[in-house]
Coordinates of C-alpha atoms and ligand atoms in Angstrom, one line a residue:
Chain A
M1 CA 0.0 0.0 0.0
E2 CA 1.3 3.5 -0.8
V3 CA 0.1 7.0 0.0
K4 CA 1.3 10.4 -1.3
G5 CA 0.5 13.8 0.0
F6 CA 1.5 17.2 1.5
I7 CA 2.8 17.6 5.1
H8 CA 1.3 19.3 8.1
K9 CA 4.0 19.5 10.8
Y10 CA 3.8 19.7 14.6
G11 CA 6.1 19.4 17.6
D12 CA 6.5 17.0 20.6
N13 CA 3.8 15.8 23.0
V14 CA 0.8 16.7 20.8
D15 CA -1.9 15.6 23.2
T16 CA -5.4 14.3 22.5
D17 CA -6.9 17.4 24.2
V18 CA -5.5 19.5 21.4
I19 CA -6.2 17.0 18.6
I20 CA -9.9 17.0 19.7
P21 CA -10.8 19.1 22.7
A22 CA -13.2 17.5 25.2
R23 CA -15.8 20.1 24.7
H24 CA -16.5 18.5 21.4
L25 CA -16.8 14.9 22.7
N26 CA -20.5 15.1 23.2
T27 CA -20.8 13.6 19.7
S28 CA -19.5 10.4 18.1
N29 CA -20.2 11.8 14.6
H30 CA -17.0 11.6 12.6
K31 CA -17.6 14.7 10.5
E32 CA -18.4 16.9 13.5
L33 CA -15.3 15.6 15.2
A34 CA -13.1 16.3 12.2
A35 CA -14.4 19.9 12.0
H36 CA -12.6 20.7 15.2
C37 CA -9.5 18.7 14.7
M38 CA -6.3 20.4 16.0
E39 CA -8.2 23.7 16.5
D40 CA -6.6 24.5 19.8
I41 CA -3.0 24.5 18.4
D42 CA -3.7 25.2 14.7
A43 CA -6.9 26.9 13.9
D44 CA -6.1 26.9 10.2
F45 CA -5.5 23.1 10.0
I46 CA -9.0 22.2 9.1
K47 CA -9.2 25.0 6.4
N48 CA -5.9 23.9 4.8
V49 CA -6.0 20.1 5.0
K50 CA -6.7 18.2 1.8
Q51 CA -7.7 14.6 1.4
G52 CA -4.5 12.5 1.3
D53 CA -2.3 14.8 3.3
I54 CA 0.2 13.5 5.8
M55 CA 0.9 14.7 9.4
V56 CA 4.4 14.7 10.9
A57 CA 5.3 15.3 14.6
G58 CA 7.9 14.7 17.2
F59 CA 8.0 12.6 20.4
N60 CA 4.9 11.1 22.2
F61 CA 2.3 12.0 19.6
G62 CA -1.3 11.5 20.9
C63 CA -0.5 11.4 24.6
G64 CA -3.2 11.8 27.1
S65 CA -6.7 10.4 26.9
S66 CA -7.9 7.2 25.3
R67 CA -10.4 9.0 23.2
E68 CA -10.6 7.3 19.8
H69 CA -12.2 10.5 18.7
A70 CA -8.6 11.7 18.2
P71 CA -7.4 9.3 15.4
I72 CA -11.0 9.4 14.0
A73 CA -10.9 13.2 13.7
I74 CA -7.5 13.1 12.0
K75 CA -8.5 10.3 9.6
E76 CA -11.9 11.9 8.8
A77 CA -10.1 15.3 8.2
G78 CA -8.4 13.6 5.3
I79 CA -5.0 12.6 6.7
D80 CA -3.7 9.3 5.3
C81 CA -0.8 8.7 7.6
V82 CA 0.9 10.2 10.7
I83 CA 4.6 10.0 11.1
A84 CA 6.2 10.7 14.5
K85 CA 9.4 10.0 16.5
T86 CA 7.2 8.1 19.0
F87 CA 3.5 7.6 19.6
A88 CA 1.7 7.4 22.9
R89 CA 0.6 3.8 23.2
I90 CA -3.2 4.1 23.4
F91 CA -3.1 6.5 20.3
Y92 CA -0.9 3.9 18.6
R93 CA -3.3 1.0 19.1
N94 CA -6.4 3.1 18.4
S95 CA -4.9 4.2 15.1
I96 CA -4.2 0.6 14.1
N97 CA -7.6 -0.5 15.3
I98 CA -9.4 2.0 13.1
G99 CA -7.1 1.6 10.2
L100 CA -5.2 4.9 10.3
P101 CA -1.6 4.1 9.2
I102 CA 1.1 5.5 11.6
L103 CA 4.8 5.2 11.4
E104 CA 7.7 5.9 13.8
C105 CA 10.7 7.5 12.1
S106 CA 13.0 10.0 13.8
E107 CA 14.9 11.0 10.7
A108 CA 11.7 11.7 8.8
S109 CA 10.3 13.6 11.8
E110 CA 13.4 15.8 11.8
K111 CA 14.0 16.4 8.1
I112 CA 10.5 16.7 6.7
K113 CA 9.2 20.3 6.7
A114 CA 5.7 21.6 6.5
G115 CA 4.4 21.7 2.9
D116 CA 6.8 19.0 1.6
E117 CA 5.4 16.4 -0.7
V118 CA 6.0 12.9 0.6
S119 CA 5.1 9.4 -0.5
I120 CA 5.1 6.4 1.8
N121 CA 5.3 2.7 1.1
F122 CA 3.9 0.8 4.0
D123 CA 5.2 -2.6 3.0
S124 CA 8.8 -1.5 2.9
G125 CA 8.5 1.4 5.4
I126 CA 10.3 3.7 3.0
I127 CA 9.3 7.4 3.2
N128 CA 10.2 9.3 0.1
N129 CA 10.5 13.1 0.4
I130 CA 9.7 14.2 -3.2
T131 CA 10.3 17.9 -2.5
K132 CA 13.7 17.4 -1.0
N133 CA 14.6 14.2 -2.9
E134 CA 15.4 12.3 0.3
R135 CA 14.5 8.9 1.6
Y136 CA 14.0 7.7 5.2
Q137 CA 13.5 4.2 6.4
A138 CA 10.8 3.5 9.0
L139 CA 10.2 0.2 10.6
P140 CA 7.4 -1.5 8.6
F141 CA 4.4 -2.9 10.5
P142 CA 4.9 -6.4 12.1
D143 CA 2.7 -9.0 10.4
F144 CA 0.2 -9.1 13.2
I145 CA -0.5 -5.4 12.9
K146 CA -0.3 -5.5 9.1
G147 CA -3.1 -8.2 9.3
I148 CA -5.3 -5.7 11.1
M149 CA -4.5 -2.8 8.9
D150 CA -5.0 -4.8 5.7
K151 CA -8.5 -5.7 6.8
G152 CA -9.2 -2.0 7.5
G153 CA -9.2 -2.2 11.2
L154 CA -9.6 -4.5 14.2
L155 CA -13.3 -5.3 14.1
S156 CA -13.3 -6.4 10.4
S157 CA -10.2 -8.6 11.3
I158 CA -11.9 -10.5 14.1
K159 CA -15.4 -10.8 12.5
Chain B
M1 CA 13.6 -16.3 32.2
G2 CA 11.7 -14.7 35.1
M3 CA 8.6 -12.6 34.5
T4 CA 7.4 -9.3 36.0
M5 CA 3.9 -9.1 37.7
T6 CA 2.4 -7.7 34.5
Q7 CA 4.0 -10.4 32.4
K8 CA 2.7 -13.1 34.7
I9 CA -0.9 -11.9 34.6
L10 CA -0.7 -11.5 30.8
A11 CA 0.7 -15.0 30.4
A12 CA -2.0 -16.5 32.6
H13 CA -4.7 -14.7 30.6
A14 CA -3.2 -15.7 27.2
G15 CA -3.0 -19.4 28.3
L16 CA 0.7 -19.4 28.1
E17 CA 3.4 -20.7 30.4
Q18 CA 5.8 -17.9 29.6
V19 CA 5.7 -14.5 27.7
V20 CA 8.6 -12.2 26.9
A21 CA 8.7 -8.5 26.4
G22 CA 7.7 -7.5 22.8
Q23 CA 5.6 -10.6 22.2
L24 CA 2.2 -10.0 20.7
I25 CA -0.6 -12.0 22.5
R26 CA -4.3 -12.3 22.8
A27 CA -5.5 -12.3 26.4
K28 CA -8.8 -13.1 28.0
L29 CA -10.5 -10.2 29.8
D30 CA -12.0 -10.1 33.3
M31 CA -13.5 -6.7 32.8
V32 CA -14.3 -4.3 29.9
L33 CA -15.1 -0.7 30.9
G34 CA -16.5 2.3 29.1
N35 CA -17.9 5.7 30.0
D36 CA -20.5 8.1 28.5
I37 CA -18.0 9.5 26.0
T38 CA -16.2 6.4 24.8
S39 CA -19.0 3.8 25.0
P40 CA -21.1 5.5 22.2
V41 CA -18.2 5.2 19.8
A42 CA -17.8 1.5 20.9
I43 CA -21.5 0.8 20.5
N44 CA -21.5 2.3 17.0
E45 CA -18.5 0.1 16.0
F46 CA -20.0 -3.0 17.7
E47 CA -23.2 -2.6 15.8
K48 CA -21.5 -1.6 12.5
A49 CA -19.5 -4.8 12.6
G50 CA -22.7 -6.7 13.0
F51 CA -22.2 -8.2 16.5
S52 CA -25.4 -9.2 18.3
E53 CA -24.1 -10.9 21.4
I54 CA -21.8 -9.8 24.3
F55 CA -19.3 -12.2 25.8
D56 CA -20.4 -11.9 29.5
K57 CA -22.9 -9.4 31.0
S58 CA -21.1 -9.6 34.3
K59 CA -17.8 -8.5 32.8
I60 CA -18.8 -5.2 31.1
S61 CA -19.1 -2.0 33.1
M62 CA -20.5 1.3 31.8
V63 CA -20.3 4.4 33.9
M64 CA -22.0 7.7 33.0
D65 CA -19.6 10.0 34.6
H66 CA -18.0 12.5 32.2
F67 CA -20.8 14.9 31.1
T68 CA -23.3 13.9 33.7
P69 CA -25.7 14.9 35.1
N70 CA -26.1 15.7 31.4
K71 CA -24.5 19.0 30.5
D72 CA -26.3 19.5 27.2
I73 CA -28.6 17.8 24.7
K74 CA -25.9 16.0 22.9
A75 CA -24.5 14.6 26.1
A76 CA -28.0 13.4 27.0
E77 CA -28.3 11.6 23.7
Q78 CA -25.0 9.8 24.3
C79 CA -26.3 8.6 27.7
V80 CA -29.5 7.4 26.1
Q81 CA -27.5 5.4 23.6
C82 CA -25.5 3.8 26.5
R83 CA -28.6 3.2 28.6
T84 CA -30.4 1.5 25.7
F85 CA -27.4 -0.8 25.1
A86 CA -27.0 -1.6 28.8
R87 CA -30.7 -2.5 29.2
H88 CA -30.8 -4.5 26.0
F89 CA -27.9 -6.7 27.1
N90 CA -28.9 -6.5 30.8
L91 CA -25.4 -5.4 31.9
D92 CA -24.8 -6.1 35.6
N93 CA -22.6 -3.0 36.0
F94 CA -24.3 -0.1 34.4
Y95 CA -24.1 3.0 36.6
D96 CA -26.3 6.0 35.8
V97 CA -26.9 9.2 37.7
G98 CA -27.8 8.5 41.3
A99 CA -25.6 5.4 41.4
M100 CA -22.7 6.5 39.4
G101 CA -19.4 7.9 40.6
I102 CA -16.2 8.6 38.7
E103 CA -15.5 5.2 37.1
H104 CA -12.0 4.7 38.6
A105 CA -13.1 5.5 42.1
L106 CA -16.3 3.5 41.7
L107 CA -15.1 0.1 40.4
P108 CA -12.6 -0.5 43.2
E109 CA -15.1 0.7 45.8
K110 CA -17.7 -1.7 44.5
G111 CA -15.4 -4.6 44.5
I112 CA -15.8 -5.0 40.7
V113 CA -12.0 -5.2 40.0
A114 CA -9.5 -7.3 41.9
A115 CA -5.9 -8.5 42.1
G116 CA -4.8 -10.7 39.2
D117 CA -7.5 -9.5 36.9
C118 CA -6.8 -8.5 33.2
I119 CA -8.8 -5.4 32.6
I120 CA -9.3 -3.0 29.7
G121 CA -11.2 0.3 29.8
A122 CA -12.0 2.8 27.1
D123 CA -10.5 5.5 29.4
S124 CA -6.9 6.1 29.7
H125 CA -7.0 6.2 33.6
T126 CA -8.1 2.5 33.6
C127 CA -4.5 2.0 34.8
T128 CA -5.8 3.0 38.3
Y129 CA -6.7 -0.6 39.2
G130 CA -3.1 -1.7 39.2
A131 CA -3.1 -0.3 42.7
L132 CA -5.0 -3.6 43.6
G133 CA -2.5 -5.9 41.8
A134 CA -4.4 -6.1 38.6
F135 CA -3.2 -5.7 35.0
S136 CA -5.3 -2.9 33.9
T137 CA -4.9 -0.6 30.9
G138 CA -6.6 2.1 28.9
V139 CA -7.6 1.4 25.3
G140 CA -9.9 2.9 22.7
S141 CA -13.5 2.4 21.8
T142 CA -12.7 -0.2 19.1
D143 CA -10.9 -2.3 21.6
M144 CA -13.8 -1.9 23.9
A145 CA -16.2 -3.0 21.1
A146 CA -14.0 -6.1 20.3
G147 CA -13.7 -6.8 24.1
M148 CA -17.4 -6.7 24.6
A149 CA -18.0 -9.1 21.7
T150 CA -15.1 -11.5 22.2
G151 CA -13.9 -11.1 25.8
E152 CA -10.4 -10.7 24.4
A153 CA -7.9 -8.1 23.5
W154 CA -4.5 -8.0 21.8
F155 CA -1.4 -6.8 23.7
K156 CA 2.2 -6.3 23.2
V157 CA 3.9 -7.7 26.3
P158 CA 5.6 -4.7 27.9
E159 CA 9.1 -4.3 29.5
A160 CA 9.0 -2.9 33.0
I161 CA 10.5 -0.3 35.3
K162 CA 10.8 -1.2 39.0
F163 CA 10.1 1.4 41.6
N164 CA 11.7 0.4 44.9
I165 CA 9.8 2.3 47.6
T166 CA 11.3 2.9 51.0
G167 CA 10.7 5.2 53.9
K168 CA 7.6 7.0 55.2
L169 CA 5.7 10.1 54.0
S170 CA 6.0 13.4 55.9
K171 CA 3.0 15.2 57.1
N172 CA 0.9 16.9 54.4
V173 CA 2.6 14.7 51.7
S174 CA 0.5 12.1 49.9
G175 CA 0.5 9.7 47.0
K176 CA -0.1 12.6 44.6
D177 CA 3.2 14.2 45.6
V178 CA 4.9 10.8 45.1
I179 CA 3.6 10.3 41.6
L180 CA 4.1 13.9 40.5
H181 CA 7.7 13.5 41.8
I182 CA 8.1 10.3 39.8
I183 CA 6.7 11.8 36.6
G184 CA 9.1 14.7 37.1
I185 CA 11.9 12.1 37.0
T186 CA 10.7 9.9 34.1
G187 CA 9.1 12.6 32.0
V188 CA 5.7 12.3 30.2
D189 CA 7.1 9.6 27.9
G190 CA 9.7 8.0 30.2
A191 CA 7.7 4.8 30.6
L192 CA 6.3 4.6 27.1
Y193 CA 5.1 1.1 26.2
Q194 CA 6.3 -0.1 29.6
S195 CA 4.9 -1.2 33.0
M196 CA 5.6 0.7 36.2
E197 CA 5.8 -1.9 39.0
F198 CA 5.8 -0.6 42.5
M199 CA 7.3 -2.7 45.4
G200 CA 9.6 -2.4 48.4
Q201 CA 9.5 -2.0 52.2
G202 CA 7.9 1.4 52.0
L203 CA 4.7 0.1 50.5
I204 CA 3.4 -0.5 54.0
N205 CA 3.3 3.3 54.4
L206 CA 1.1 3.9 51.4
S207 CA -2.6 3.6 51.9
I208 CA -4.9 2.1 49.2
D209 CA -6.0 5.6 48.3
D210 CA -2.4 6.7 47.9
R211 CA -1.8 3.7 45.7
L212 CA -4.9 4.3 43.6
C213 CA -3.8 7.9 43.0
M214 CA -0.3 6.8 42.0
A215 CA -1.4 4.0 39.7
N216 CA -4.0 6.4 38.2
M217 CA -1.2 8.6 36.9
A218 CA 1.0 5.9 35.4
I219 CA -0.4 7.0 32.0
E220 CA 1.0 10.4 32.6
A221 CA 4.5 8.8 32.4
G222 CA 3.4 7.2 29.1
A223 CA 3.1 3.7 30.8
K224 CA 0.9 0.9 29.6
N225 CA 0.1 0.1 33.2
G226 CA 1.1 0.7 36.8
I227 CA 0.9 -2.2 39.3
F228 CA 1.6 -2.6 43.0
M229 CA 2.7 -5.7 44.9
V230 CA -0.3 -7.1 46.8
D231 CA 0.2 -6.9 50.6
E232 CA -1.9 -7.1 53.7
I233 CA -3.3 -3.6 53.1
T234 CA -4.5 -4.7 49.6
K235 CA -5.9 -7.9 50.9
T236 CA -7.9 -6.2 53.7
Y237 CA -9.3 -3.7 51.1
L238 CA -10.2 -6.5 48.7
D239 CA -11.7 -8.8 51.2
E240 CA -14.1 -6.2 52.4
R241 CA -15.5 -5.7 48.9
V242 CA -14.7 -8.5 46.4
H243 CA -17.1 -11.5 46.6
R244 CA -15.2 -13.8 44.3
P245 CA -11.8 -15.5 44.3
Y246 CA -8.9 -13.4 43.1
K247 CA -5.3 -14.2 42.4
I248 CA -2.1 -12.6 43.7
Y249 CA 0.9 -12.5 41.4
A250 CA 4.4 -11.5 42.6
P251 CA 7.3 -11.0 40.2
D252 CA 9.8 -13.8 39.8
E253 CA 13.1 -13.3 41.6
D254 CA 14.9 -13.1 38.3
A255 CA 12.3 -10.9 36.6
V256 CA 13.9 -8.5 34.1
Y257 CA 13.4 -4.9 34.8
I258 CA 15.1 -2.5 32.4
R259 CA 15.5 0.2 35.0
T260 CA 15.1 0.5 38.8
I261 CA 14.2 3.8 40.4
D262 CA 14.6 4.1 44.2
I263 CA 12.0 6.3 45.8
D264 CA 12.5 7.3 49.5
L265 CA 9.1 8.5 50.6
S266 CA 10.6 10.5 53.5
K267 CA 12.5 12.8 51.0
I268 CA 9.4 13.8 49.0
K269 CA 8.0 17.3 49.4
P270 CA 4.6 18.7 48.3
T271 CA 5.0 18.8 44.5
V272 CA 3.2 20.8 41.8
S273 CA 3.0 20.3 38.0
F274 CA 3.1 23.6 36.2
P275 CA 1.4 24.1 32.9
H276 CA 1.2 22.5 30.4
L277 CA 2.7 19.1 31.0
P278 CA 2.5 16.8 34.1
D279 CA 6.3 16.4 34.1
N280 CA 6.9 20.1 34.6
T281 CA 7.2 19.7 38.3
R282 CA 8.4 21.9 41.1
T283 CA 8.4 21.4 44.8
I284 CA 6.3 23.8 46.8
D285 CA 9.3 25.8 48.0
E286 CA 10.1 26.6 44.4
V287 CA 6.8 27.7 43.1
G288 CA 7.1 31.5 43.6
D289 CA 4.1 33.8 43.6
I290 CA 1.2 32.4 41.5
P291 CA -2.2 34.1 42.2
I292 CA -5.1 31.7 41.3
Q293 CA -8.8 32.1 40.6
Q294 CA -10.1 28.5 41.0
V295 CA -9.4 25.3 42.9
V296 CA -10.8 21.9 42.1
I297 CA -10.6 19.0 44.6
G298 CA -11.9 15.8 43.1
S299 CA -11.4 13.5 40.0
C300 CA -10.4 9.9 39.7
T301 CA -7.0 10.9 41.0
N302 CA -8.0 12.6 44.3
G303 CA -11.7 12.5 44.9
R304 CA -11.6 9.7 47.5
L305 CA -12.5 9.9 51.2
S306 CA -9.0 10.4 52.4
D307 CA -8.6 13.3 50.0
M308 CA -11.8 14.9 51.3
A309 CA -10.5 14.4 54.9
I310 CA -7.2 16.2 54.1
A311 CA -9.1 19.1 52.5
A312 CA -11.5 19.3 55.4
E313 CA -8.7 19.4 58.0
I314 CA -7.1 22.3 56.2
L315 CA -10.3 24.2 55.4
K316 CA -11.9 23.8 58.9
G317 CA -12.7 27.2 60.3
K318 CA -11.1 29.0 57.4
T319 CA -12.5 31.0 54.5
V320 CA -11.8 30.6 50.8
H321 CA -10.0 33.7 49.4
R322 CA -12.4 36.1 47.9
D323 CA -10.8 35.8 44.4
V324 CA -11.1 32.0 44.4
R325 CA -13.9 29.7 43.4
A326 CA -13.3 26.4 45.3
I327 CA -15.1 23.4 43.8
I328 CA -15.1 20.1 45.7
I329 CA -16.3 17.0 44.0
P330 CA -16.5 13.7 46.0
A331 CA -15.9 11.0 43.5
T332 CA -18.7 8.6 44.3
Q333 CA -22.1 8.6 46.0
Q334 CA -20.6 6.6 48.9
I335 CA -17.8 9.1 49.4
Y336 CA -20.3 12.0 49.2
K337 CA -22.5 10.4 51.8
E338 CA -19.5 9.8 54.1
C339 CA -18.5 13.4 53.7
I340 CA -21.9 14.4 55.0
Q341 CA -21.7 11.9 57.9
L342 CA -18.3 13.0 58.9
G343 CA -19.2 16.7 58.8
Y344 CA -16.9 17.5 55.8
L345 CA -19.6 19.0 53.7
E346 CA -20.5 21.5 56.4
I347 CA -16.8 22.5 56.8
F348 CA -16.5 22.9 53.0
I349 CA -19.7 25.0 52.7
D350 CA -18.9 27.1 55.7
A351 CA -15.5 27.9 54.2
G352 CA -17.2 29.1 51.0
C353 CA -16.6 26.1 48.8
V354 CA -19.2 24.6 46.4
V355 CA -19.7 20.9 46.7
S356 CA -21.0 18.9 43.7
T357 CA -22.4 15.4 43.3
P358 CA -20.0 13.0 41.5
T359 CA -18.9 13.9 38.0
C360 CA -15.7 14.3 36.0
G361 CA -16.9 17.8 35.2
P362 CA -14.1 20.3 35.2
C363 CA -11.3 17.7 35.1
L364 CA -11.6 17.4 31.3
G365 CA -13.1 20.8 30.7
G366 CA -16.5 19.3 30.4
H367 CA -18.7 21.4 32.7
M368 CA -18.9 22.5 36.4
G369 CA -16.0 24.9 36.5
I370 CA -14.6 25.9 33.1
L371 CA -11.8 28.5 33.0
A372 CA -11.8 31.8 31.1
A373 CA -8.8 33.1 29.3
G374 CA -5.9 34.0 31.6
E375 CA -7.4 32.2 34.6
R376 CA -5.4 29.8 36.8
C377 CA -6.6 26.8 38.6
V378 CA -4.9 24.5 41.2
A379 CA -6.5 21.1 40.7
T380 CA -6.1 17.7 42.2
T381 CA -6.7 16.2 38.7
N382 CA -4.2 14.5 36.5
R383 CA -3.7 16.6 33.3
N384 CA -2.7 20.2 32.7
F385 CA -2.5 20.2 28.9
V386 CA -3.3 23.3 26.9
G387 CA -7.1 24.0 27.1
R388 CA -7.7 21.0 29.4
M389 CA -10.0 22.9 31.8
G390 CA -11.3 25.5 29.4
H391 CA -9.8 28.3 27.4
V392 CA -6.5 27.6 25.6
K393 CA -5.0 30.6 27.5
S394 CA -6.0 29.2 31.0
E395 CA -3.6 27.3 33.2
V396 CA -3.9 24.2 35.4
Y397 CA -1.5 23.4 38.2
L398 CA -1.7 19.8 39.3
A399 CA -1.3 19.3 43.1
S400 CA -2.3 17.3 46.1
P401 CA -5.6 17.9 48.0
A402 CA -3.5 19.5 50.8
V403 CA -1.9 22.0 48.4
A404 CA -5.2 22.7 46.6
A405 CA -7.0 23.4 49.9
A406 CA -4.3 25.6 51.2
S407 CA -4.2 27.5 47.9
A408 CA -8.0 28.1 48.1
I409 CA -7.5 29.9 51.4
S410 CA -4.4 32.0 50.4
G411 CA -5.5 32.8 46.9
K412 CA -2.2 31.7 45.5
L413 CA -0.3 28.5 45.0
S414 CA 0.6 27.5 48.6
G415 CA 1.7 24.7 50.8
P416 CA -0.4 23.7 53.8
E417 CA 2.1 25.2 56.3
E418 CA 1.5 28.6 54.9
V419 CA -2.2 28.8 56.0
N420 CA -1.8 27.2 59.4
Ligands
SF4_501 S1 -12.0 12.4 36.5 FE1 -10.9 13.3 34.8 S2 -9.2 11.9 34.3 FE2 -10.6 10.8 35.7 S3 -12.0 9.7 34.3 FE3 -12.9 11.6 34.7 S4 -12.2 13.0 33.0 FE4 -10.9 11.2 33.1

């Protein structure tokens, strides 16, 4: 599987309260959630994001609450993959469970800049920075997780 | 190779003799938990996937605690959805307004969770039950949906950090100060993908409430779970509440810990986390002059009876500073009732505090105490992220009930000694 898109870039410890603030958790509607994605740290995100874009961040992305509303909002907003140095563990498993691809890669996190165009091959873990003509290697998914992702999420994989 | 407490519980629930760190397993669950925010997403997924049965009606808990009593129409609709599901499947442990408390205070109090259990909850602070010697971890709504349908969850077996606890706490220092001190050492991602295992001679000086508070915030160090060795204190607590057999797991002598951190309780001072991360800690003598406008004493971290007792002792006969709104929220109906019986409510109200029935309320910026731009709050809650309790330009300082109560009186971030 491969995706290609433009980059939205953030720093370390992006927490679930800024990805989707709790005041908007009185709904489970994906579109309503996406409409408020990132608004507390980047009010323009939702205006600028296009289907197929990619998000890049630093350490501990998605820390804080277990709200699946966070990866749901990111996915529904149009993001096809999140790359970070590390992910908070609940965010990591939630993303896999709902079929939002995420990759850990320090080099990519440091070198990719906002607006770069990047393509990602999930089977090889290779991240290709088209704008800068650079390549970075992320660890591809283990088979167990790939199995869940290939089916589009946890529930389809156990049904 | 020896196993940690967490590894032993996971191995037992996966039907395996042995597991090693990094291994991916499927484990059987003793409890699946959700609340009024995360359950609706789980129910949607459960229904969308076409499941029509749950694995065990006695092993699913739903607690309506976040936006309840309903803060608005949408919140009310979400509770209707949970209520309908719970009635349809006849869930034994559905807690609605009037019976509910904050989930992580309620489940231990009711004896629903016990040592040796393998528990998932669609709430990150599900790690709280590690205080009782259980493996307990926060997950998302899809995991909750799968757990309700199959009674199983997938896990990556974690490595572990050992916390060797010695000594005895000083006066006005509690479990909250210990865990904030620890997070100050590890950082908010210092235990990422790992277990925090607490043991050592000093455990005897930590009450169950102290331990519940500490395990509660394991997630704030990034941990998968926090777990305490079971001792006589745990057994006494469990035996008063749990009406089924439970199992005690101790780590093997040759268990592998990737790091050991020694914690001498006697050296710990009242500790505060400054905005906007829990690891941004300072001891009370380093905080400087920080005027505040609100105090919140409550939450799944510090809304238990001993927390109320500490606050009452400090607030007795005193008056809340005129620039401060002090909001006190006992975490469960039982705690609320005991606060009345013990005279704490009268002390709080006479001091000028407002006392709410159980709810998460302000802890997650839901309702019952939202901050305006530029306002500061000293809270006994567990997170101080940007916008957590309201406006993105407001600030939350995480502290113990003693520091929060003292700050309510002085109108600035203060230690209990300063208001005596
Ligand atoms: S009290 Fe706060 S941290 Fe605890 S469950 Fe409620 S919202 Fe979450």
